[in-house]
Each structure stands twice: as C-alpha cells, then as structure tokens.
N, CA, C and O atoms as a GROMACS GRO file, in nm:
protein
  412
    1UNK      N    1  -1.519   0.619   0.342
    1UNK     CA    2  -1.487   0.481   0.314
    1UNK      C    3  -1.340   0.455   0.344
    1UNK      O    4  -1.305   0.354   0.405
    2UNK      N    5  -1.255   0.549   0.302
    2UNK     CA    6  -1.107   0.528   0.330
    2UNK      C    7  -1.084   0.511   0.477
    2UNK      O    8  -1.005   0.424   0.515
    3UNK      N    9  -1.148   0.586   0.559
    3UNK     CA   10  -1.126   0.577   0.711
    3UNK      C   11  -1.163   0.442   0.750
    3UNK      O   12  -1.088   0.380   0.826
    4UNK      N   13  -1.274   0.390   0.705
    4UNK     CA   14  -1.321   0.257   0.745
    4UNK      C   15  -1.222   0.144   0.699
    4UNK      O   16  -1.193   0.047   0.769
    5UNK      N   17  -1.176   0.166   0.579
    5UNK     CA   18  -1.073   0.072   0.528
    5UNK      C   19  -0.945   0.071   0.607
    5UNK      O   20  -0.888  -0.034   0.636
    6UNK      N   21  -0.901   0.194   0.642
    6UNK     CA   22  -0.779   0.201   0.735
    6UNK      C   23  -0.808   0.142   0.871
    6UNK      O   24  -0.717   0.085   0.931
    7UNK      N   25  -0.928   0.150   0.923
    7UNK     CA   26  -0.961   0.091   1.051
    7UNK      C   27  -0.953  -0.054   1.038
    7UNK      O   28  -0.902  -0.121   1.128
    8UNK      N   29  -1.004  -0.112   0.923
    8UNK     CA   30  -1.002  -0.258   0.908
    8UNK      C   31  -0.860  -0.310   0.892
    8UNK      O   32  -0.826  -0.414   0.947
    9UNK      N   33  -0.778  -0.240   0.820
    9UNK     CA   34  -0.637  -0.280   0.805
    9UNK      C   35  -0.568  -0.274   0.939
    9UNK      O   36  -0.489  -0.362   0.971
   10UNK      N   37  -0.597  -0.172   1.020
   10UNK     CA   38  -0.540  -0.152   1.152
   10UNK      C   39  -0.585  -0.280   1.238
   10UNK      O   40  -0.502  -0.338   1.307
   11UNK      N   41  -0.706  -0.317   1.234
   11UNK     CA   42  -0.753  -0.433   1.308
   11UNK      C   43  -0.668  -0.556   1.270
   11UNK      O   44  -0.622  -0.630   1.358
   12UNK      N   45  -0.648  -0.578   1.144
   12UNK     CA   46  -0.572  -0.691   1.096
   12UNK      C   47  -0.423  -0.683   1.146
   12UNK      O   48  -0.364  -0.783   1.188
   13UNK      N   49  -0.367  -0.564   1.141
   13UNK     CA   50  -0.228  -0.542   1.192
   13UNK      C   51  -0.213  -0.577   1.342
   13UNK      O   52  -0.109  -0.625   1.387
   14UNK      N   53  -0.325  -0.550   1.421
   14UNK     CA   54  -0.313  -0.576   1.562
   14UNK      C   55  -0.348  -0.720   1.599
   14UNK      O   56  -0.306  -0.767   1.704
   15UNK      N   57  -0.423  -0.791   1.515
   15UNK     CA   58  -0.474  -0.925   1.543
   15UNK      C   59  -0.365  -1.031   1.553
   15UNK      O   60  -0.270  -1.027   1.474
   16UNK      N   61  -0.373  -1.122   1.644
   16UNK     CA   62  -0.278  -1.229   1.650
   16UNK      C   63  -0.343  -1.364   1.614
   16UNK      O   64  -0.275  -1.463   1.583
   17UNK      N   65  -0.479  -1.363   1.618
   17UNK     CA   66  -0.548  -1.485   1.574
   17UNK      C   67  -0.676  -1.448   1.506
   17UNK      O   68  -0.723  -1.336   1.528
   18UNK      N   69  -0.738  -1.530   1.426
   18UNK     CA   70  -0.858  -1.493   1.350
   18UNK      C   71  -0.980  -1.460   1.433
   18UNK      O   72  -1.063  -1.380   1.391
   19UNK      N   73  -0.992  -1.520   1.547
   19UNK     CA   74  -1.104  -1.494   1.640
   19UNK      C   75  -1.111  -1.344   1.684
   19UNK      O   76  -1.216  -1.297   1.728
   20UNK      N   77  -0.998  -1.272   1.671
   20UNK     CA   78  -1.005  -1.131   1.711
   20UNK      C   79  -1.060  -1.034   1.604
   20UNK      O   80  -1.073  -0.914   1.625
   21UNK      N   81  -1.092  -1.093   1.489
   21UNK     CA   82  -1.145  -1.007   1.377
   21UNK      C   83  -1.292  -1.030   1.350
   21UNK      O   84  -1.343  -1.139   1.379
   22UNK      N   85  -1.361  -0.933   1.298
   22UNK     CA   86  -1.496  -0.949   1.256
   22UNK      C   87  -1.508  -1.061   1.146
   22UNK      O   88  -1.411  -1.083   1.074
   23UNK      N   89  -1.616  -1.128   1.133
   23UNK     CA   90  -1.635  -1.237   1.029
   23UNK      C   91  -1.599  -1.200   0.888
   23UNK      O   92  -1.543  -1.280   0.814
   24UNK      N   93  -1.633  -1.074   0.847
   24UNK     CA   94  -1.603  -1.041   0.705
   24UNK      C   95  -1.450  -1.019   0.680
   24UNK      O   96  -1.401  -1.031   0.568
   25UNK      N   97  -1.378  -0.988   0.787
   25UNK     CA   98  -1.233  -0.975   0.774
   25UNK      C   99  -1.162  -1.101   0.800
   25UNK      O  100  -1.053  -1.125   0.747
   26UNK      N  101  -1.224  -1.188   0.886
   26UNK     CA  102  -1.168  -1.315   0.922
   26UNK      C  103  -1.145  -1.405   0.799
   26UNK      O  104  -1.056  -1.490   0.801
   27UNK      N  105  -1.222  -1.388   0.696
   27UNK     CA  106  -1.207  -1.473   0.578
   27UNK      C  107  -1.073  -1.443   0.509
   27UNK      O  108  -1.029  -1.524   0.428
   28UNK      N  109  -1.008  -1.333   0.537
   28UNK     CA  110  -0.878  -1.301   0.479
   28UNK      C  111  -0.759  -1.364   0.558
   28UNK      O  112  -0.644  -1.358   0.515
   29UNK      N  113  -0.791  -1.425   0.673
   29UNK     CA  114  -0.684  -1.470   0.760
   29UNK      C  115  -0.582  -1.561   0.691
   29UNK      O  116  -0.466  -1.547   0.728
   30UNK      N  117  -0.608  -1.650   0.599
   30UNK     CA  118  -0.512  -1.737   0.542
   30UNK      C  119  -0.397  -1.658   0.471
   30UNK      O  120  -0.285  -1.708   0.465
   31UNK      N  121  -0.420  -1.543   0.420
   31UNK     CA  122  -0.307  -1.463   0.354
   31UNK      C  123  -0.236  -1.374   0.450
   31UNK      O  124  -0.127  -1.326   0.416
   32UNK      N  125  -0.288  -1.348   0.568
   32UNK     CA  126  -0.229  -1.251   0.663
   32UNK      C  127  -0.089  -1.298   0.710
   32UNK      O  128   0.005  -1.220   0.703
   33UNK      N  129  -0.072  -1.419   0.757
   33UNK     CA  130   0.065  -1.466   0.797
   33UNK      C  131   0.168  -1.447   0.684
   33UNK      O  132   0.282  -1.407   0.709
   34UNK      N  133   0.128  -1.476   0.558
   34UNK     CA  134   0.222  -1.468   0.447
   34UNK      C  135   0.256  -1.313   0.424
   34UNK      O  136   0.371  -1.279   0.398
   35UNK      N  137   0.157  -1.228   0.433
   35UNK     CA  138   0.185  -1.085   0.417
   35UNK      C  139   0.282  -1.034   0.518
   35UNK      O  140   0.369  -0.954   0.485
   36UNK      N  141   0.268  -1.079   0.645
   36UNK     CA  142   0.358  -1.043   0.751
   36UNK      C  143   0.497  -1.100   0.727
   36UNK      O  144   0.596  -1.038   0.765
   37UNK      N  145   0.505  -1.214   0.664
   37UNK     CA  146   0.633  -1.281   0.642
   37UNK      C  147   0.710  -1.205   0.530
   37UNK      O  148   0.830  -1.183   0.544
   38UNK      N  149   0.649  -1.166   0.428
   38UNK     CA  150   0.714  -1.102   0.311
   38UNK      C  151   0.720  -0.951   0.317
   38UNK      O  152   0.805  -0.890   0.252
   39UNK      N  153   0.633  -0.890   0.393
   39UNK     CA  154   0.633  -0.743   0.401
   39UNK      C  155   0.584  -0.705   0.540
   39UNK      O  156   0.647  -0.738   0.641
   40UNK      N  157   0.468  -0.631   0.544
   40UNK     CA  158   0.417  -0.575   0.669
   40UNK      C  159   0.267  -0.544   0.652
   40UNK      O  160   0.215  -0.530   0.541
   41UNK      N  161   0.205  -0.536   0.763
   41UNK     CA  162   0.072  -0.483   0.762
   41UNK      C  163   0.069  -0.351   0.842
   41UNK      O  164   0.083  -0.354   0.964
   42UNK      N  165   0.051  -0.240   0.776
   42UNK     CA  166   0.068  -0.115   0.841
   42UNK      C  167  -0.040  -0.080   0.945
   42UNK      O  168  -0.155  -0.119   0.927
   43UNK      N  169  -0.010  -0.010   1.048
   43UNK     CA  170  -0.101   0.040   1.138
   43UNK      C  171  -0.175   0.162   1.077
   43UNK      O  172  -0.138   0.211   0.970
   44UNK      N  173  -0.277   0.210   1.148
   44UNK     CA  174  -0.362   0.314   1.088
   44UNK      C  175  -0.280   0.444   1.047
   44UNK      O  176  -0.313   0.508   0.947
   45UNK      N  177  -0.186   0.478   1.117
   45UNK     CA  178  -0.113   0.603   1.087
   45UNK      C  179   0.030   0.569   1.029
   45UNK      O  180   0.126   0.644   1.046
   46UNK      N  181   0.036   0.458   0.964
   46UNK     CA  182   0.164   0.422   0.889
   46UNK      C  183   0.143   0.411   0.745
   46UNK      O  184   0.029   0.392   0.703
   47UNK      N  185   0.242   0.420   0.665
   47UNK     CA  186   0.240   0.408   0.526
   47UNK      C  187   0.322   0.288   0.486
   47UNK      O  188   0.439   0.279   0.522
   48UNK      N  189   0.263   0.195   0.411
   48UNK     CA  190   0.341   0.085   0.360
   48UNK      C  191   0.394   0.117   0.226
   48UNK      O  192   0.319   0.155   0.136
   49UNK      N  193   0.526   0.102   0.208
   49UNK     CA  194   0.596   0.129   0.084
   49UNK      C  195   0.670   0.000   0.044
   49UNK      O  196   0.748  -0.053   0.124
   50UNK      N  197   0.649  -0.050  -0.073
   50UNK     CA  198   0.720  -0.170  -0.119
   50UNK      C  199   0.799  -0.139  -0.249
   50UNK      O  200   0.751  -0.060  -0.331
   51UNK      N  201   0.915  -0.198  -0.268
   51UNK     CA  202   0.995  -0.181  -0.391
   51UNK      C  203   1.016  -0.315  -0.459
   51UNK      O  204   1.029  -0.420  -0.395
   52UNK      N  205   1.020  -0.308  -0.593
   52UNK     CA  206   1.039  -0.419  -0.676
   52UNK      C  207   1.109  -0.380  -0.805
   52UNK      O  208   1.081  -0.275  -0.862
   53UNK      N  209   1.201  -0.466  -0.852
   53UNK     CA  210   1.266  -0.433  -0.981
   53UNK      C  211   1.228  -0.549  -1.076
   53UNK      O  212   1.232  -0.668  -1.045
   54UNK      N  213   1.190  -0.500  -1.195
   54UNK     CA  214   1.158  -0.601  -1.299
   54UNK      C  215   1.221  -0.555  -1.436
   54UNK      O  216   1.298  -0.459  -1.438
   55UNK      N  217   1.188  -0.624  -1.547
   55UNK     CA  218   1.241  -0.586  -1.677
   55UNK      C  219   1.198  -0.448  -1.715
   55UNK      O  220   1.271  -0.382  -1.789
   56UNK      N  221   1.084  -0.399  -1.671
   56UNK     CA  222   1.030  -0.278  -1.705
   56UNK      C  223   1.103  -0.162  -1.635
   56UNK      O  224   1.110  -0.052  -1.690
   57UNK      N  225   1.160  -0.186  -1.511
   57UNK     CA  226   1.231  -0.083  -1.444
   57UNK      C  227   1.213  -0.107  -1.293
   57UNK      O  228   1.188  -0.220  -1.250
   58UNK      N  229   1.225   0.003  -1.214
   58UNK     CA  230   1.203   0.009  -1.073
   58UNK      C  231   1.066   0.048  -1.032
   58UNK      O  232   1.015   0.153  -1.071
   59UNK      N  233   1.005  -0.035  -0.954
   59UNK     CA  234   0.862  -0.007  -0.908
   59UNK      C  235   0.871   0.036  -0.755
   59UNK      O  236   0.945  -0.022  -0.675
   60UNK      N  237   0.793   0.136  -0.725
   60UNK     CA  238   0.768   0.174  -0.580
   60UNK      C  239   0.618   0.172  -0.568
   60UNK      O  240   0.546   0.242  -0.640
   61UNK      N  241   0.571   0.092  -0.475
   61UNK     CA  242   0.427   0.086  -0.442
   61UNK      C  243   0.399   0.155  -0.306
   61UNK      O  244   0.459   0.121  -0.204
   62UNK      N  245   0.311   0.247  -0.307
   62UNK     CA  246   0.274   0.324  -0.181
   62UNK      C  247   0.130   0.283  -0.152
   62UNK      O  248   0.046   0.280  -0.242
   63UNK      N  249   0.102   0.252  -0.031
   63UNK     CA  250  -0.036   0.207   0.014
   63UNK      C  251  -0.090   0.296   0.124
   63UNK      O  252  -0.090   0.259   0.241
   64UNK      N  253  -0.138   0.419   0.084
   64UNK     CA  254  -0.209   0.507   0.185
   64UNK      C  255  -0.354   0.475   0.208
   64UNK      O  256  -0.411   0.520   0.307
   65UNK      N  257  -0.419   0.394   0.116
   65UNK     CA  258  -0.558   0.358   0.128
   65UNK      C  259  -0.645   0.487   0.144
   65UNK      O  260  -0.734   0.491   0.229
   66UNK      N  261  -0.618   0.586   0.066
   66UNK     CA  262  -0.685   0.715   0.077
   66UNK      C  263  -0.778   0.752  -0.035
   66UNK      O  264  -0.839   0.859  -0.032
   67UNK      N  265  -0.792   0.668  -0.134
   67UNK     CA  266  -0.882   0.697  -0.246
   67UNK      C  267  -0.801   0.740  -0.370
   67UNK      O  268  -0.690   0.792  -0.365
   68UNK      N  269  -0.869   0.714  -0.478
   68UNK     CA  270  -0.807   0.738  -0.615
   68UNK      C  271  -0.766   0.876  -0.637
   68UNK      O  272  -0.656   0.899  -0.687
   69UNK      N  273  -0.848   0.974  -0.602
   69UNK     CA  274  -0.822   1.113  -0.624
   69UNK      C  275  -0.693   1.163  -0.554
   69UNK      O  276  -0.607   1.230  -0.611
   70UNK      N  277  -0.689   1.124  -0.424
   70UNK     CA  278  -0.570   1.162  -0.346
   70UNK      C  279  -0.446   1.091  -0.404
   70UNK      O  280  -0.339   1.151  -0.411
   71UNK      N  281  -0.460   0.966  -0.443
   71UNK     CA  282  -0.340   0.887  -0.494
   71UNK      C  283  -0.299   0.946  -0.623
   71UNK      O  284  -0.179   0.947  -0.648
   72UNK      N  285  -0.384   0.997  -0.710
   72UNK     CA  286  -0.348   1.058  -0.835
   72UNK      C  287  -0.261   1.180  -0.811
   72UNK      O  288  -0.152   1.196  -0.866
   73UNK      N  289  -0.317   1.269  -0.725
   73UNK     CA  290  -0.239   1.389  -0.696
   73UNK      C  291  -0.110   1.368  -0.631
   73UNK      O  292  -0.011   1.429  -0.671
   74UNK      N  293  -0.105   1.281  -0.526
   74UNK     CA  294   0.014   1.252  -0.452
   74UNK      C  295   0.114   1.180  -0.546
   74UNK      O  296   0.232   1.215  -0.548
   75UNK      N  297   0.068   1.081  -0.625
   75UNK     CA  298   0.160   1.012  -0.712
   75UNK      C  299   0.230   1.101  -0.809
   75UNK      O  300   0.349   1.085  -0.834
   76UNK      N  301   0.152   1.198  -0.868
   76UNK     CA  302   0.212   1.289  -0.966
   76UNK      C  303   0.306   1.392  -0.899
   76UNK      O  304   0.407   1.433  -0.958
   77UNK      N  305   0.273   1.433  -0.779
   77UNK     CA  306   0.360   1.520  -0.705
   77UNK      C  307   0.492   1.455  -0.671
   77UNK      O  308   0.597   1.517  -0.687
   78UNK      N  309   0.489   1.329  -0.623
   78UNK     CA  310   0.609   1.256  -0.591
   78UNK      C  311   0.697   1.234  -0.717
   78UNK      O  312   0.819   1.248  -0.712
   79UNK      N  313   0.632   1.198  -0.830
   79UNK     CA  314   0.703   1.177  -0.956
   79UNK      C  315   0.766   1.306  -1.003
   79UNK      O  316   0.878   1.304  -1.056
   80UNK      N  317   0.700   1.417  -0.985
   80UNK     CA  318   0.747   1.550  -1.030
   80UNK      C  319   0.874   1.583  -0.951
   80UNK      O  320   0.975   1.626  -1.007
   81UNK      N  321   0.866   1.562  -0.821
   81UNK     CA  322   0.976   1.596  -0.730
   81UNK      C  323   1.099   1.505  -0.754
   81UNK      O  324   1.213   1.550  -0.752
   82UNK      N  325   1.073   1.379  -0.778
   82UNK     CA  326   1.187   1.289  -0.812
   82UNK      C  327   1.252   1.329  -0.940
   82UNK      O  328   1.374   1.331  -0.947
   83UNK      N  329   1.172   1.363  -1.050
   83UNK     CA  330   1.223   1.401  -1.172
   83UNK      C  331   1.296   1.538  -1.166
   83UNK      O  332   1.388   1.565  -1.244
   84UNK      N  333   1.255   1.621  -1.074
   84UNK     CA  334   1.328   1.748  -1.063
   84UNK      C  335   1.469   1.724  -1.002
   84UNK      O  336   1.566   1.792  -1.034
   85UNK      N  337   1.474   1.624  -0.915
   85UNK     CA  338   1.600   1.593  -0.845
   85UNK      C  339   1.696   1.522  -0.942
   85UNK      O  340   1.815   1.550  -0.949
   86UNK      N  341   1.634   1.425  -1.019
   86UNK     CA  342   1.712   1.346  -1.114
   86UNK      C  343   1.623   1.319  -1.234
   86UNK      O  344   1.531   1.237  -1.225
   87UNK      N  345   1.649   1.386  -1.347
   87UNK     CA  346   1.566   1.368  -1.463
   87UNK      C  347   1.543   1.218  -1.495
   87UNK      O  348   1.636   1.138  -1.496
   88UNK      N  349   1.417   1.184  -1.521
   88UNK     CA  350   1.382   1.038  -1.544
   88UNK      C  351   1.239   1.041  -1.598
   88UNK      O  352   1.164   1.137  -1.582
   89UNK      N  353   1.207   0.928  -1.665
   89UNK     CA  354   1.071   0.913  -1.706
   89UNK      C  355   1.002   0.820  -1.601
   89UNK      O  356   1.046   0.708  -1.573
   90UNK      N  357   0.893   0.874  -1.546
   90UNK     CA  358   0.824   0.804  -1.438
   90UNK      C  359   0.677   0.788  -1.476
   90UNK      O  360   0.607   0.885  -1.507
   91UNK      N  361   0.634   0.662  -1.470
   91UNK     CA  362   0.490   0.629  -1.489
   91UNK      C  363   0.421   0.614  -1.362
   91UNK      O  364   0.469   0.549  -1.270
   92UNK      N  365   0.298   0.679  -1.353
   92UNK     CA  366   0.223   0.675  -1.232
   92UNK      C  367   0.092   0.592  -1.254
   92UNK      O  368   0.014   0.621  -1.345
   93UNK      N  369   0.070   0.492  -1.171
   93UNK     CA  370  -0.053   0.418  -1.185
   93UNK      C  371  -0.118   0.421  -1.042
   93UNK      O  372  -0.052   0.407  -0.938
   94UNK      N  373  -0.251   0.439  -1.047
   94UNK     CA  374  -0.325   0.443  -0.916
   94UNK      C  375  -0.448   0.354  -0.914
   94UNK      O  376  -0.498   0.311  -1.018
   95UNK      N  377  -0.494   0.328  -0.797
   95UNK     CA  378  -0.624   0.269  -0.779
   95UNK      C  379  -0.678   0.317  -0.645
   95UNK      O  380  -0.617   0.407  -0.586
   96UNK      N  381  -0.786   0.264  -0.595
   96UNK     CA  382  -0.846   0.312  -0.471
   96UNK      C  383  -0.765   0.282  -0.348
   96UNK      O  384  -0.792   0.338  -0.242
   97UNK      N  385  -0.661   0.188  -0.360
   97UNK     CA  386  -0.590   0.145  -0.246
   97UNK      C  387  -0.444   0.192  -0.242
   97UNK      O  388  -0.389   0.219  -0.135
   98UNK      N  389  -0.381   0.203  -0.362
   98UNK     CA  390  -0.243   0.237  -0.367
   98UNK      C  391  -0.204   0.315  -0.494
   98UNK      O  392  -0.288   0.346  -0.579
   99UNK      N  393  -0.079   0.346  -0.503
   99UNK     CA  394  -0.025   0.409  -0.617
   99UNK      C  395   0.110   0.343  -0.647
   99UNK      O  396   0.178   0.299  -0.555
  100UNK      N  397   0.148   0.336  -0.778
  100UNK     CA  398   0.272   0.280  -0.819
  100UNK      C  399   0.347   0.379  -0.902
  100UNK      O  400   0.291   0.442  -0.992
  101UNK      N  401   0.474   0.395  -0.874
  101UNK     CA  402   0.565   0.474  -0.960
  101UNK      C  403   0.661   0.381  -1.023
  101UNK      O  404   0.723   0.299  -0.955
  102UNK      N  405   0.675   0.392  -1.150
  102UNK     CA  406   0.762   0.304  -1.229
  102UNK      C  407   0.864   0.393  -1.302
  102UNK      O  408   0.826   0.482  -1.378
  103UNK      N  409   0.990   0.370  -1.277
  103UNK     CA  410   1.095   0.446  -1.338
  103UNK      C  411   1.190   0.353  -1.413
  103UNK      O  412   1.288   0.399  -1.473
   0.00000   0.00000   0.00000
C-alpha cells in the first residue's frame, strides 16, 4: 500500500494540470497549488520534512509515507540520536503517512 501511495504522490508532483491525473487523484487538485506554494510535493525517492514552532515547542514533520510501523521505529531512532547529541525531551507521534518529533 505504501508503494502505491508513493506512486500517487509522485504523479501529483509531476503533474502540471489536473487532466494528467487519474480521476480519484484529480479531486485533490484544488489543494495542490497551495501545497506547492507553501512547501513542496516530494517525488517518489524524496523525503518531505517541514518545521514549525508553536507554544508547545519545535515540531519536525517527516513524510516518508512508509506505514505506521516503520514510522514508529524511525521516529524513536531519530529522537534517541538527537537526545544523545543534546539532551532534550522529545515526543514522537506517528500515523500511516508521517511522523512528528516535538521538542
């Protein structure tokens, strides 16, 4: 499933107009230009990383679209390595599409 999702995101990244996309993906077209304006749409072998600061702390969002299990393991590994380098409290949140580290 993750491979198919990555293929769909790659199709969106390459598309310049809605007619280039399958009908089920074409329905997302209204948000695609805005996503390109504020961030990026990653190609199949790219990783999208976004940063945001809030009252709760510093957020880093990673979008590998690789599934919850992989995101859990990878998120905790990254948090562990960051904490080893500079002690900090890091919260890890995951879903099927991305992971968030909050410090």
